[in-house]
Amino acid sequence: MNVFERLEGAILHLQFSNPPVNALSVGAGLVGALHDAIAKAVADPDVAAIVLSGAEGRFSAGADLRDFDNRPERLDRLRDLFTAIEASPKPVIAAIEGLCIGGGLELAIAAHYRVAADRARFAFPEISLGLLPGAGGTQRAPRLCGASHALDLILSGKQISAARALEIGIIDHVADDPVAEASRLFARGTLNAVRPSGEMAVPADVAEAVEAARQAKSLSLAALRAIACVEVIDTVPFEQGLSIEAKHFAELLDSRPSKALRHGFFGRREVARIPGAAKVEARRIDSVTVVGGGLMGTGIAIALLDAGLNVTLVEPRDEGRANARKAIMKTFDRNVEKGRLGAEVAAQRKAALSTCGTLEEAGEADLYIEAVFEDMAVKREVFTALDRIAPPHAILASNTSTLDVDAIAAFTGRPQNVVGLHFFSPANVMRLLEIVRGARTSPETLTSAMAFARQVGKTGVVAGVCDGFIGNRIFEEYLRQAWFLLEEGALPQQVDGALEAFGMAMGPCRVMDLAGQDIGWSIRKRRAAEQPDRPYSRVPDLVCEMGRFGQKTGAGFYLYPDGRTPQIDPEIEQLILAESERIGIERREIDDKEIVERCIYAMVNEGARIVAEGIAYRPVDIDIIYLDGYGFPAERGGPMFHADQQGLATVLDTIVSFAAGLHGWAWEPAPMLVDLVERGETFASLNCA
Ligand code: T1G
C-alpha cells in the first residue's frame, strides 16, 4: 500500500496504490495515509491544488470489504477522509482511469472536480452486497446528478461509461490523460474554485424520484434504506443526511442478507483456491474441441465462443452437425436482436466456430470437452480416440454429470490430463462449472481447468469423484425429502410454494418438471439397484409411468397448457392420495416450516458428509455450487452458511427430531455436524482449510 506524492509547480499529485484493486483500506493504512497527505497539502503554502489518482490504471474498487466485517467503525475513517477532502480550501481534482466504484466513486465525488479517461467506469455496486453507499454517496451523488439518476445508479448497481457519467453530471471532463488534463484545466483557471458537493443545491426531483423508486416490486432491505437516505435530502441539512445514511448503513452491514451476499462474493473467489496447488502454473487454452453436438455440446460451444475462444464442434451425424450449427447461429442472432450483443461481435464469434464430422478433421486443440451421450461405452470410444489423436499437452475433459471420471480417465494412457468439466444446462447461461478431479488428475490439469473456468466467465468449483459429485448428490437428498413429503401429506403446490417462499428460484416439483422427470426417474432406478437401503417415495415414478415427464410432455406434476406455465392438476392430487393409502400412511397437515427444514437440512447433512469425505474442499464450495447452480437464494448465502446462521446446534436438534419420524433412516446426523456442535464450532471455521 502506498501514497505517492509529486509536486508539479503548485499542483500536488497524490497517487494511491493498494493492489490489486486499490481498495480504500483502513486496516492496511491507505485511508490514514491519504488523510495525512491531504492535510499536509492543505497546510503547505506551496500547494495550490491537489490531483488525486489511483495507481495501475484503476481508480478504486471501493472500501476494503474485509475491513469492516467485524470493525464497522472503520468506515468512519473513510467518512472523515471524504469530509476533509470536501472541506479543503484548495481545489481537489479526481483524475480517474478504469474502475471508480463504491467507496471509490464516493471518494471521487467528495473531491471538487472529476476528470476521467474515456474507458473509466462508474458504479455503486453496494446494493449487490446488501449495502448502500455508506460514505456520503446517497447525499452527494443526487446533488451532482439529480435524485433520479443517483437512485438509478444506487439501486441497480450497474456500471456506466465516462460519457454517460459526463452526461448526467457525475464527472466534469473526459480526457485521454486525466492527470495532465486536470493540471491543464487548473492552470487555465477552470478548476480553481473549491466546490463542495455537499454545499450544492438540493436537487428538485427528490420527491418524484423517491416515489418512482418505491413503485418497484419486492424492494430489498438495502434498496428501501437507500431510498430513505435520498428522501431526507429534501428535509434535513447535509451533515444530518450523512448521519442518517451512516445509521442505515450500519443496520445493513449487520443484516443477514448482506452477510450472506458478502459471503458469496468472497466465496466465489475462495473456491478458486486449490489446496496444495498455489504455485502451479495454468496451461494457456486458446483452442477447444467440443465432441458432441447435442444440447450440452452446443451450449458449451456457445459459452466458449462468447469468451472469445476458437471452437471446433465435432458431430459425426450430418443432420446433427447442421442442427448444432443452426442452434448456435440462432442464439447469436437472437442476442443481437435483443440488443444484448453488437452485430460485429456476433459475427466474430460465429466466425470462430468450425464444425466437422471426425476428431481427425478437427485438428489439434489445447482442450477437448466430450459432451456425448451419458453412457460409459460411448465415453470409452471417445476417450480412446482422444488419447490417439490429441496432442500430448491437451486437457481431456468429460462433461459427464453422473459417470465415474476415474473410469473414463482409465480409457486413456494419460489420466493425469483427464478431468471432469460438468456444465449446467443451459451451459451458455448457468455460471456454475463443477471441475471433477480424478484420483490421477494432475495439479496442473486441475489448475488449468480452474483458470479456464474463469476465462469463460464460469464459477469453477472442484469436486471429487462420487455419485453426483457435489451438486447432484446433495440435490438427490433434497428431492428425496420433497417426494416423501408428498406421500406424507403435502401436495406439489405446497412443497414448491414453501421452498419458493424460502427463496429457492423454483420448487422441486417445478424444477424437475422443467429438467425432465424422466431424468430423475432413471437416476432413482439406478440408485434403487445400487442402494436398495435408501429408497425414495414412488410418487414421482407414478407420475412418470403416466408418461408425464414435465414441460417437454405438456404435463408432469403440473399441467402446462401453454408449455411453460404450471397449472395444478387434480389428477395428481388423486394419484398422491391413492399412493398414501396404498402404503398405509395416514396423511397429516404438514406446515411450510417442516417442508423447508426437511428439504434444506437434508442438503446440509449431506453437505457435511461431502466435506468430511474430501469430495468438497470446504463448506463454502457447497454454498457457491448451490448459489450459482441450483437457484439457492443469494440472501441466504448457500446451505452451509444458512445452517451457520440458524445455529448448528438447532440444525442438529431438528435433524435428530426427524430421525425419530417416518423414514428416520434418512436422518442419520453427519458425524462432522455432530463434531462441530460438540466443539461449538461452525462450518465457516472450516472454510479457511
Ligand atoms: N474489498 C476487498 N477486496 C476486494 C474488493 C473490495 N472492495 N474488491 C476486490 N477485492 C479482492 C478480491 O477478493 C480478490 O482478492 C482481488 O481483489 C481481485 O478481485 C463505503 C461500503 C473490482 C470488478 O463491491 O466487483 O465501497 O479474494 O478477483 O475479476 O459505500 O473485484 O483473490 O484474494 O474480483 O478483476 C464496493 C467488489 C465495496 C467491488 C475486479 N465495491 N469487487 O474484478 O478481480 S463496499 C465492490 C469487484 C463500499 C462504500 C461501500 C471486483 C472488481 P482474492 P477479483 P476482477
XYZ file of C-alpha atoms and ligand atoms in Angstrom:
744
model
C 0.000 0.000 0.000
C 1.413 3.412 -0.930
C 0.550 7.079 -1.424
C 2.941 8.667 -3.919
C 3.346 12.478 -3.869
C 4.699 14.610 -6.719
C 4.711 18.401 -6.691
C 4.423 19.875 -10.191
C 4.528 23.645 -9.873
C 1.811 24.451 -7.370
C -0.119 21.251 -8.032
C 0.382 18.313 -5.700
C -0.232 14.976 -7.408
C -1.315 12.270 -4.956
C -1.440 8.750 -6.359
C -2.657 5.955 -4.116
C -1.877 2.293 -4.627
C -3.288 -0.822 -2.944
C -3.048 -3.744 -5.379
C -4.955 -5.410 -6.893
C -7.985 -3.076 -6.902
C -6.865 -0.013 -4.868
C -9.389 -0.921 -2.158
C -9.634 2.013 0.261
C -8.402 0.031 3.205
C -8.396 1.452 6.733
C -6.796 -1.646 8.213
C -3.936 -1.601 5.727
C -3.408 2.103 6.403
C -4.269 3.543 2.983
C -7.107 5.741 4.229
C -4.990 7.156 7.051
C -2.063 7.796 4.733
C -4.302 9.583 2.244
C -5.868 11.664 5.005
C -2.417 12.703 6.264
C -1.278 13.581 2.740
C -4.347 15.751 2.146
C -3.892 17.537 5.479
C -0.215 18.164 4.705
C -1.057 19.523 1.242
C -3.720 21.831 2.639
C -1.193 23.213 5.131
C 1.594 23.558 2.546
C 1.771 27.140 1.198
C 3.467 25.907 -1.983
C 0.456 23.799 -2.887
C -2.452 25.479 -4.693
C -4.359 22.394 -5.836
C -4.396 18.618 -5.355
C -4.893 15.977 -8.096
C -5.900 12.549 -6.796
C -5.417 9.415 -8.895
C -5.242 5.635 -8.488
C -2.250 3.532 -9.498
C -2.156 0.781 -12.145
C -4.753 2.413 -14.394
C -7.553 1.939 -11.921
C -9.100 4.482 -9.564
C -10.582 2.320 -6.786
C -12.950 -0.644 -6.284
C -14.234 0.924 -3.101
C -13.872 0.324 0.595
C -11.989 -2.782 1.647
C -14.803 -5.275 2.211
C -12.674 -7.254 4.634
C -12.136 -4.093 6.692
C -15.470 -3.638 8.307
C -16.724 -7.203 8.750
C -16.018 -7.006 12.456
C -14.865 -3.379 12.733
C -17.823 -1.274 11.390
C -16.387 1.858 12.999
C -13.559 1.754 10.450
C -15.914 3.274 7.920
C -15.875 6.468 9.987
C -12.238 6.877 8.967
C -13.310 6.821 5.322
C -16.048 9.354 6.011
C -13.547 11.611 7.818
C -11.237 11.468 4.798
C -14.041 12.445 2.424
C -15.109 15.304 4.695
C -11.508 16.563 4.826
C -11.282 16.494 1.025
C -14.564 18.317 0.603
C -13.602 20.913 3.232
C -10.217 21.572 1.635
C -9.760 25.275 0.888
C -7.720 24.242 -2.147
C -9.360 22.513 -5.125
C -9.108 18.725 -5.087
C -9.487 17.147 -8.528
C -10.030 13.406 -9.003
C -8.234 12.152 -12.134
C -9.939 8.845 -12.974
C -8.800 5.865 -15.057
C -10.507 2.468 -15.043
C -12.892 1.427 -12.307
C -14.269 4.070 -9.964
C -16.863 2.186 -7.934
C -18.397 2.028 -4.477
C -16.314 3.952 -1.978
C -14.027 4.781 -4.903
C -16.848 6.744 -6.535
C -17.676 8.308 -3.176
C -14.051 9.438 -2.938
C -14.298 10.967 -6.399
C -17.495 12.872 -5.652
C -16.104 14.138 -2.354
C -13.469 15.892 -4.493
C -14.394 19.223 -6.065
C -13.957 18.111 -9.686
C -13.652 14.932 -11.691
C -11.704 14.380 -14.911
C -11.943 10.871 -16.365
C -10.495 8.815 -19.204
C -12.980 7.570 -21.767
C -12.512 3.951 -20.557
C -13.339 4.806 -16.935
C -16.390 3.076 -15.468
C -18.573 4.254 -12.587
C -20.942 2.354 -10.280
C -22.363 1.983 -6.819
C -22.249 -1.870 -6.541
C -23.030 -1.865 -2.818
C -26.650 -2.974 -3.411
C -25.355 -6.312 -4.720
C -23.798 -6.840 -1.292
C -26.953 -5.888 0.578
C -25.453 -2.485 1.384
C -25.807 1.128 0.246
C -23.125 3.743 -0.482
C -22.310 4.423 3.167
C -19.679 7.164 2.897
C -21.711 10.028 1.528
C -22.802 8.571 -1.805
C -26.529 8.842 -1.129
C -26.137 12.523 -0.138
C -23.514 13.774 -2.605
C -24.472 11.922 -5.802
C -28.031 13.366 -6.014
C -26.581 16.867 -5.592
C -24.341 16.208 -8.597
C -26.612 14.308 -10.994
C -30.100 14.647 -9.540
C -32.025 12.183 -7.386
C -33.389 10.134 -10.268
C -30.013 9.341 -11.865
C -28.455 8.823 -8.431
C -31.145 6.365 -7.348
C -30.878 4.552 -10.672
C -27.156 4.058 -10.039
C -27.590 3.132 -6.357
C -30.497 0.709 -6.819
C -29.192 -1.010 -9.967
C -25.513 -1.293 -9.037
C -24.839 -1.045 -12.767
C -21.677 0.391 -14.297
C -21.913 3.469 -16.548
C -19.378 4.827 -19.018
C -17.426 8.052 -18.699
C -19.564 9.561 -21.442
C -22.743 8.751 -19.510
C -21.202 9.992 -16.251
C -20.377 13.275 -18.016
C -23.876 13.486 -19.454
C -25.616 13.154 -16.090
C -23.113 15.340 -14.205
C -21.131 12.844 -12.132
C -17.908 13.969 -13.838
C -16.832 17.283 -15.364
C -14.458 16.392 -18.177
C -13.320 13.414 -20.269
C -9.689 13.386 -21.467
C -7.122 10.890 -22.735
C -4.778 11.735 -19.863
C -6.917 12.764 -16.887
C -3.966 13.731 -14.663
C -2.401 16.016 -17.302
C -5.810 17.451 -18.205
C -6.581 18.179 -14.546
C -3.316 20.140 -14.255
C -4.001 21.980 -17.516
C -7.534 22.916 -16.540
C -6.377 24.175 -13.152
C -3.572 26.187 -14.733
C -6.168 27.745 -17.076
C -8.225 28.738 -14.055
C -11.103 26.396 -14.984
C -10.910 24.210 -11.891
C -9.625 26.597 -9.301
C -12.618 27.347 -7.109
C -13.469 24.787 -4.429
C -16.904 23.310 -4.994
C -18.024 21.042 -2.121
C -20.807 18.820 -3.495
C -22.336 18.839 -0.015
C -22.982 22.563 -0.398
C -24.593 22.173 -3.803
C -28.298 22.851 -4.217
C -30.730 20.142 -3.239
C -31.981 18.564 -6.491
C -35.555 19.391 -7.451
C -36.512 15.802 -8.288
C -36.118 14.099 -4.901
C -39.813 13.506 -4.176
C -40.574 12.364 -7.726
C -37.516 10.075 -7.885
C -38.269 8.527 -4.482
C -41.901 7.970 -5.463
C -40.870 6.299 -8.707
C -38.254 4.122 -6.999
C -40.812 2.902 -4.457
C -43.014 1.559 -7.288
C -40.538 -1.283 -7.952
C -41.645 -4.773 -6.886
C -40.095 -6.557 -3.867
C -37.522 -3.937 -2.932
C -34.721 -5.406 -0.806
C -33.988 -4.022 2.651
C -30.910 -2.294 1.226
C -32.975 -0.682 -1.540
C -35.577 0.551 0.925
C -32.892 2.088 3.138
C -31.100 3.670 0.170
C -34.345 5.300 -0.948
C -34.904 6.551 2.602
C -31.420 8.124 2.579
C -32.092 10.014 -0.645
C -35.548 11.036 0.542
C -34.185 13.019 3.522
C -32.130 15.273 1.226
C -35.285 17.364 0.823
C -35.832 17.831 4.524
C -32.570 17.782 6.526
C -29.184 19.538 6.258
C -26.338 17.741 4.500
C -24.500 16.739 7.697
C -27.670 15.254 9.176
C -28.227 13.369 5.945
C -24.756 11.874 6.296
C -25.504 10.609 9.803
C -28.853 9.148 8.712
C -27.012 7.352 5.913
C -24.406 6.046 8.385
C -27.157 4.682 10.636
C -28.863 2.849 7.774
C -25.516 1.540 6.541
C -24.672 0.115 9.986
C -28.035 -1.652 10.111
C -27.463 -3.199 6.682
C -23.876 -4.184 7.456
C -25.152 -6.288 10.341
C -28.094 -7.738 8.407
C -28.200 -11.422 7.424
C -28.828 -10.694 3.723
C -25.701 -8.544 3.497
C -23.572 -11.037 5.414
C -24.813 -13.752 3.053
C -24.131 -11.670 -0.060
C -20.625 -10.776 1.148
C -20.076 -14.469 1.919
C -20.984 -15.232 -1.691
C -18.684 -12.511 -3.027
C -15.610 -13.806 -1.219
C -16.739 -17.415 -1.570
C -16.643 -17.208 -5.385
C -13.003 -16.219 -5.069
C -12.132 -18.693 -2.315
C -13.374 -21.719 -4.281
C -10.763 -20.950 -6.939
C -8.063 -21.771 -4.398
C -6.966 -25.385 -4.877
C -5.266 -26.588 -1.696
C -1.645 -27.506 -2.360
C -1.645 -26.052 -5.886
C -0.971 -22.374 -5.154
C 2.335 -22.366 -7.083
C 1.196 -24.448 -10.061
C 1.171 -22.668 -13.432
C -2.014 -22.983 -15.514
C -1.667 -24.042 -19.145
C -2.985 -21.472 -21.685
C -6.138 -22.527 -23.524
C -6.742 -20.822 -26.853
C -8.450 -23.552 -28.856
C -11.102 -26.020 -27.780
C -12.687 -29.004 -29.494
C -16.165 -29.924 -28.277
C -17.128 -33.529 -29.051
C -20.890 -33.943 -29.437
C -23.410 -31.554 -30.975
C -26.371 -32.211 -28.713
C -27.977 -29.786 -26.251
C -24.945 -29.706 -23.925
C -22.371 -29.645 -26.721
C -23.966 -26.658 -28.424
C -24.481 -24.842 -25.100
C -20.819 -25.377 -24.216
C -19.710 -24.234 -27.668
C -21.731 -21.007 -27.290
C -20.216 -20.342 -23.848
C -16.703 -20.748 -25.259
C -17.399 -18.639 -28.335
C -18.818 -15.946 -26.028
C -15.461 -15.986 -24.217
C -13.631 -15.310 -27.487
C -12.216 -18.822 -27.944
C -11.847 -20.700 -31.233
C -14.158 -23.712 -31.103
C -14.346 -26.813 -33.253
C -17.508 -28.815 -32.775
C -17.259 -32.491 -33.749
C -20.577 -34.156 -34.549
C -20.453 -37.272 -36.769
C -24.069 -37.136 -37.969
C -24.571 -34.633 -40.804
C -28.025 -33.655 -39.616
C -26.832 -33.338 -36.016
C -23.967 -31.175 -37.119
C -26.228 -28.934 -39.193
C -28.695 -28.615 -36.308
C -25.910 -27.752 -33.877
C -24.548 -25.050 -36.155
C -28.056 -23.679 -36.705
C -28.775 -23.576 -32.966
C -25.513 -21.762 -32.271
C -26.040 -19.183 -35.016
C -29.633 -18.643 -33.903
C -28.508 -17.898 -30.353
C -26.120 -15.190 -31.524
C -28.733 -13.716 -33.884
C -31.295 -13.633 -31.091
C -28.831 -11.881 -28.783
C -28.227 -9.253 -31.472
C -31.970 -8.778 -31.980
C -32.451 -8.293 -28.252
C -29.629 -5.752 -28.118
C -27.511 -7.986 -25.869
C -24.751 -8.212 -28.475
C -23.382 -5.995 -31.223
C -23.669 -7.353 -34.755
C -19.898 -7.125 -35.305
C -19.067 -9.082 -32.143
C -21.691 -11.679 -33.046
C -20.099 -12.070 -36.468
C -16.652 -12.537 -34.889
C -17.995 -15.210 -32.562
C -19.775 -17.023 -35.358
C -16.564 -16.956 -37.419
C -14.664 -18.594 -34.539
C -16.792 -21.745 -34.884
C -15.782 -24.691 -37.057
C -17.714 -27.943 -37.312
C -16.650 -31.324 -38.641
C -17.602 -34.983 -38.513
C -14.472 -36.585 -37.043
C -11.755 -35.884 -34.497
C -9.164 -36.369 -37.228
C -10.630 -33.452 -39.183
C -10.814 -31.299 -36.058
C -7.093 -30.637 -35.862
C -5.186 -30.062 -32.635
C -6.630 -28.233 -29.628
C -5.477 -27.240 -26.138
C -8.629 -28.654 -24.567
C -11.132 -31.302 -25.647
C -14.565 -31.365 -23.990
C -16.571 -34.521 -24.520
C -20.332 -33.941 -24.380
C -21.727 -37.148 -25.832
C -24.452 -39.488 -24.629
C -24.267 -40.338 -20.910
C -23.179 -43.919 -21.495
C -19.840 -45.416 -20.488
C -19.421 -47.363 -23.735
C -19.751 -44.159 -25.755
C -17.345 -42.349 -23.404
C -14.832 -45.190 -23.876
C -14.999 -44.790 -27.653
C -14.449 -41.046 -27.494
C -11.626 -41.093 -24.955
C -9.809 -43.903 -26.695
C -9.874 -41.802 -29.862
C -8.857 -38.657 -27.975
C -5.904 -40.494 -26.482
C -4.794 -41.434 -30.003
C -5.307 -38.031 -31.623
C -4.975 -35.202 -29.060
C -1.543 -33.541 -28.669
C 0.396 -34.505 -25.508
C -0.265 -31.199 -23.686
C -4.031 -31.242 -24.293
C -6.511 -31.497 -21.443
C -9.171 -34.173 -21.995
C -12.424 -33.282 -20.224
C -15.744 -35.047 -19.871
C -18.982 -33.147 -19.306
C -20.441 -36.206 -17.596
C -22.885 -35.419 -14.804
C -23.036 -38.850 -13.218
C -20.355 -41.220 -14.524
C -17.051 -42.071 -12.854
C -14.303 -39.752 -14.114
C -11.642 -42.208 -12.904
C -13.134 -44.922 -15.114
C -13.164 -42.505 -18.049
C -9.550 -41.499 -17.387
C -8.587 -45.191 -17.452
C -9.603 -45.338 -21.136
C -6.512 -43.216 -21.850
C -2.820 -43.520 -21.282
C -2.783 -40.017 -19.766
C -5.153 -39.997 -16.747
C -3.207 -37.028 -15.366
C -4.638 -34.932 -18.230
C -8.217 -36.079 -17.698
C -10.735 -34.005 -15.710
C -14.499 -33.595 -15.481
C -15.983 -30.292 -16.649
C -19.607 -30.574 -15.553
C -21.502 -27.684 -17.170
C -25.066 -26.975 -16.087
C -27.768 -26.611 -18.722
C -28.139 -24.189 -20.428
C -24.331 -24.218 -20.471
C -24.088 -20.754 -22.038
C -26.212 -19.266 -19.250
C -25.521 -21.097 -15.964
C -22.469 -19.718 -14.111
C -21.515 -22.928 -12.319
C -18.876 -25.323 -13.589
C -18.081 -28.360 -11.445
C -14.450 -29.324 -12.060
C -14.236 -33.022 -11.214
C -10.778 -34.124 -10.152
C -9.985 -37.769 -10.832
C -7.695 -39.653 -8.490
C -4.901 -39.175 -11.043
C -5.782 -35.711 -12.371
C -2.570 -33.679 -12.080
C -2.449 -30.388 -10.137
C -1.510 -28.678 -13.419
C -4.600 -30.032 -15.176
C -6.776 -29.006 -12.237
C -5.241 -25.523 -12.076
C -5.605 -25.126 -15.844
C -9.262 -26.191 -15.638
C -9.878 -23.617 -12.886
C -8.192 -20.885 -14.948
C -10.283 -21.992 -17.937
C -13.468 -21.618 -15.844
C -12.549 -18.005 -15.080
C -11.562 -17.432 -18.731
C -15.069 -18.421 -19.861
C -16.798 -16.477 -17.072
C -17.836 -19.508 -15.047
C -17.563 -20.098 -11.307
C -15.348 -23.162 -11.136
C -15.699 -25.407 -8.090
C -13.609 -28.552 -7.640
C -15.452 -31.789 -6.796
C -14.110 -35.235 -6.053
C -15.436 -38.345 -7.771
C -18.633 -39.779 -6.287
C -22.185 -40.403 -7.476
C -23.488 -36.967 -8.405
C -20.230 -35.188 -7.452
C -21.314 -32.348 -5.108
C -24.364 -30.601 -6.563
C -26.444 -33.535 -7.751
C -25.514 -35.754 -4.816
C -26.936 -33.141 -2.448
C -29.881 -32.482 -4.766
C -30.891 -36.164 -4.550
C -31.341 -35.874 -0.772
C -33.300 -32.634 -1.228
C -35.611 -34.357 -3.717
C -35.902 -37.483 -1.563
C -37.432 -35.381 1.223
C -39.646 -33.460 -1.180
C -41.119 -36.713 -2.530
C -41.592 -38.190 0.981
C -43.446 -35.020 1.982
C -45.907 -35.636 -0.848
C -46.829 -39.124 0.354
C -46.978 -37.951 3.988
C -49.477 -35.136 3.455
C -48.262 -32.262 1.318
C -49.167 -31.530 -2.316
C -46.798 -30.336 -5.048
C -48.001 -26.736 -4.933
C -47.430 -26.601 -1.159
C -43.927 -28.079 -1.320
C -42.976 -25.734 -4.158
C -44.680 -22.778 -2.501
C -42.877 -23.266 0.803
C -39.456 -23.564 -0.803
C -40.052 -20.655 -3.188
C -41.119 -18.536 -0.196
C -37.803 -19.569 1.417
C -36.160 -18.141 -1.704
C -35.412 -21.122 -3.980
C -35.723 -19.921 -7.554
C -38.074 -22.830 -8.282
C -39.584 -25.528 -6.059
C -38.542 -29.183 -6.552
C -41.695 -30.321 -8.376
C -41.484 -27.415 -10.833
C -37.750 -27.711 -11.319
C -37.966 -31.415 -12.160
C -40.892 -30.714 -14.491
C -38.537 -28.260 -16.207
C -35.429 -30.501 -16.222
C -37.417 -33.605 -17.182
C -38.980 -36.058 -14.698
C -37.562 -38.907 -16.765
C -34.029 -37.815 -15.806
C -34.854 -38.158 -12.121
C -36.633 -41.437 -12.851
C -33.561 -43.034 -14.442
C -31.363 -41.886 -11.531
C -33.827 -43.377 -8.998
C -33.926 -46.668 -10.918
C -30.137 -46.856 -10.995
C -29.866 -45.988 -7.309
C -32.632 -48.446 -6.363
C -30.353 -51.161 -7.698
C -27.155 -49.717 -6.182
C -28.568 -48.508 -2.837
C -31.680 -50.593 -2.020
C -31.473 -49.444 1.604
C -32.078 -45.820 0.614
C -35.483 -45.866 -1.134
C -37.451 -42.934 -2.496
C -41.179 -42.344 -2.463
C -42.850 -43.888 -5.519
C -44.877 -40.736 -6.181
C -42.589 -39.280 -8.914
C -42.259 -42.730 -10.520
C -46.062 -42.981 -10.730
C -46.126 -39.583 -12.460
C -43.508 -40.845 -14.939
C -45.366 -44.115 -15.522
C -48.212 -41.952 -16.852
C -45.767 -40.630 -19.445
C -45.767 -37.265 -17.713
C -42.142 -36.089 -17.882
C -42.871 -32.421 -17.269
C -42.891 -29.429 -19.589
C -41.492 -31.438 -22.512
C -44.584 -33.694 -22.484
C -47.021 -30.939 -21.537
C -47.564 -32.455 -18.106
C -45.625 -33.620 -15.078
C -46.605 -32.799 -11.517
C -48.437 -29.895 -13.141
C -50.207 -29.378 -16.455
C -48.552 -26.992 -18.922
C -51.308 -25.865 -21.303
C -49.033 -23.204 -22.792
C -45.922 -25.342 -22.486
C -44.462 -23.263 -19.630
C -46.981 -22.095 -17.027
C -47.681 -24.738 -14.340
C -51.345 -25.495 -13.673
C -52.442 -27.615 -10.697
C -53.898 -30.947 -11.839
C -56.483 -32.638 -9.561
C -55.483 -35.962 -11.151
C -52.070 -35.692 -9.486
C -53.687 -35.000 -6.117
C -55.748 -38.165 -6.575
C -52.631 -40.102 -7.524
C -50.832 -38.911 -4.374
C -53.778 -39.630 -2.058
C -54.095 -43.126 -3.553
C -50.359 -43.778 -3.051
C -50.516 -42.666 0.607
C -53.441 -45.010 1.102
C -51.708 -47.873 -0.739
C -48.668 -47.699 1.531
C -50.807 -47.144 4.602
C -49.635 -43.657 5.512
C -52.246 -41.563 7.285
C -51.806 -38.185 5.634
C -51.308 -35.258 8.019
C -51.165 -31.468 7.919
C -47.547 -30.507 7.189
C -46.549 -26.887 7.745
C -44.210 -24.926 5.497
C -41.571 -24.787 8.250
C -41.245 -28.581 8.218
C -41.088 -28.650 4.408
C -38.265 -26.112 4.369
C -36.329 -27.673 7.247
C -36.560 -31.200 5.855
C -35.510 -30.206 2.342
C -32.800 -27.706 3.311
C -31.353 -29.614 6.266
C -31.165 -32.717 4.077
C -28.820 -30.618 1.909
C -26.818 -29.509 4.955
C -26.490 -33.048 6.355
C -25.309 -34.471 3.021
C -23.050 -31.454 2.549
C -21.347 -32.163 5.860
C -20.682 -35.725 4.687
C -19.292 -34.468 1.377
C -16.818 -32.143 3.135
C -15.833 -34.878 5.602
C -15.139 -37.252 2.683
C -12.996 -34.608 0.961
C -15.279 -34.541 -2.083
C -15.598 -30.786 -1.442
C -12.595 -28.887 -0.119
C -14.660 -26.567 2.109
C -18.290 -25.898 3.124
C -18.190 -22.633 1.144
C -17.618 -24.703 -2.023
C -21.046 -26.261 -1.444
C -22.568 -22.819 -0.850
C -21.230 -21.486 -4.150
C -22.410 -24.562 -6.048
C -25.917 -24.008 -4.708
C -25.887 -20.255 -5.234
C -24.617 -20.443 -8.825
C -26.053 -23.760 -9.988
C -29.267 -24.535 -8.153
C -31.066 -21.254 -7.524
C -30.410 -21.122 -3.778
C -31.332 -17.627 -2.522
C -28.277 -15.326 -2.566
C -29.528 -13.538 0.548
C -29.202 -16.780 2.495
C -25.641 -17.468 1.353
C -25.942 -21.177 0.495
C -26.992 -24.220 2.559
C -23.937 -24.347 4.841
C -23.884 -20.598 5.521
C -27.623 -20.745 6.190
C -27.086 -23.569 8.695
C -24.449 -21.498 10.495
C -26.888 -18.608 10.653
C -29.597 -20.876 12.113
C -27.085 -22.251 14.624
C -25.672 -25.751 14.090
C -26.993 -26.959 17.443
C -30.516 -26.041 16.318
C -29.975 -27.713 12.962
C -28.701 -30.878 14.630
C -31.605 -30.968 17.085
C -34.039 -30.672 14.183
C -32.284 -33.450 12.266
C -32.396 -35.679 15.328
C -36.120 -34.978 15.652
C -36.620 -36.047 12.023
C -34.634 -39.223 12.680
C -37.353 -40.198 15.161
C -40.036 -39.822 12.484
C -41.094 -41.678 9.349
C -38.119 -42.512 7.058
C -35.899 -41.782 10.053
C -33.150 -43.804 8.363
C -32.548 -40.811 6.035
C -31.704 -38.601 9.014
C -28.543 -40.165 10.421
C -26.711 -36.971 11.581
C -23.459 -36.439 9.680
C -20.537 -37.044 12.104
C -18.933 -33.732 11.066
C -22.081 -31.850 12.069
C -22.163 -33.612 15.430
C -18.484 -32.860 15.974
C -18.841 -29.161 15.113
C -21.764 -28.829 17.520
C -19.843 -30.606 20.277
C -16.906 -28.231 19.758
C -19.164 -25.156 19.474
C -17.745 -24.556 16.003
C -19.346 -23.530 12.671
C -18.996 -24.629 9.056
C -17.328 -21.241 8.476
C -14.445 -22.384 10.694
C -13.628 -24.986 8.039
C -13.608 -22.507 5.148
C -10.030 -21.416 5.630
C -8.948 -25.039 5.231
N -12.555 -5.126 -0.856
C -11.653 -6.111 -0.581
N -11.137 -6.942 -1.509
C -11.571 -6.764 -2.775
C -12.506 -5.780 -3.146
C -13.006 -4.937 -2.112
N -13.869 -3.968 -2.358
N -12.732 -5.888 -4.486
C -11.963 -6.894 -4.918
N -11.262 -7.423 -3.910
C -10.282 -8.511 -3.981
C -10.922 -9.828 -4.373
O -11.435 -10.500 -3.236
C -9.730 -10.546 -4.984
O -8.889 -10.946 -3.928
C -8.948 -9.446 -5.674
O -9.374 -8.214 -5.039
C -9.240 -9.366 -7.149
O -10.674 -9.268 -7.250
C -18.052 2.675 1.609
C -19.109 0.224 1.774
C -13.334 -4.688 -8.717
C -14.748 -5.696 -10.510
O -18.386 -4.158 -4.340
O -16.531 -6.236 -8.078
O -17.186 0.560 -1.075
O -10.094 -12.876 -2.931
O -10.888 -11.435 -8.484
O -12.317 -10.061 -11.533
O -20.005 2.850 0.348
O -13.299 -7.355 -7.546
O -8.459 -13.245 -4.816
O -7.639 -12.568 -2.547
O -12.841 -9.828 -8.269
O -10.696 -8.103 -11.852
C -17.846 -1.789 -3.019
C -16.130 -5.516 -5.405
C -17.221 -2.189 -1.730
C -16.465 -4.061 -5.704
C -12.467 -6.592 -10.019
N -17.069 -2.364 -4.094
N -15.109 -6.018 -6.309
O -12.808 -7.846 -10.546
O -10.839 -9.220 -9.704
S -18.185 -1.662 -0.355
C -17.396 -3.550 -4.653
C -15.432 -6.361 -7.593
C -18.024 0.020 -0.414
C -18.752 2.211 0.396
C -19.029 0.756 0.409
C -14.321 -6.940 -8.404
C -13.729 -5.948 -9.418
P -8.743 -12.516 -3.536
P -11.391 -10.040 -8.432
P -11.641 -8.839 -11.005
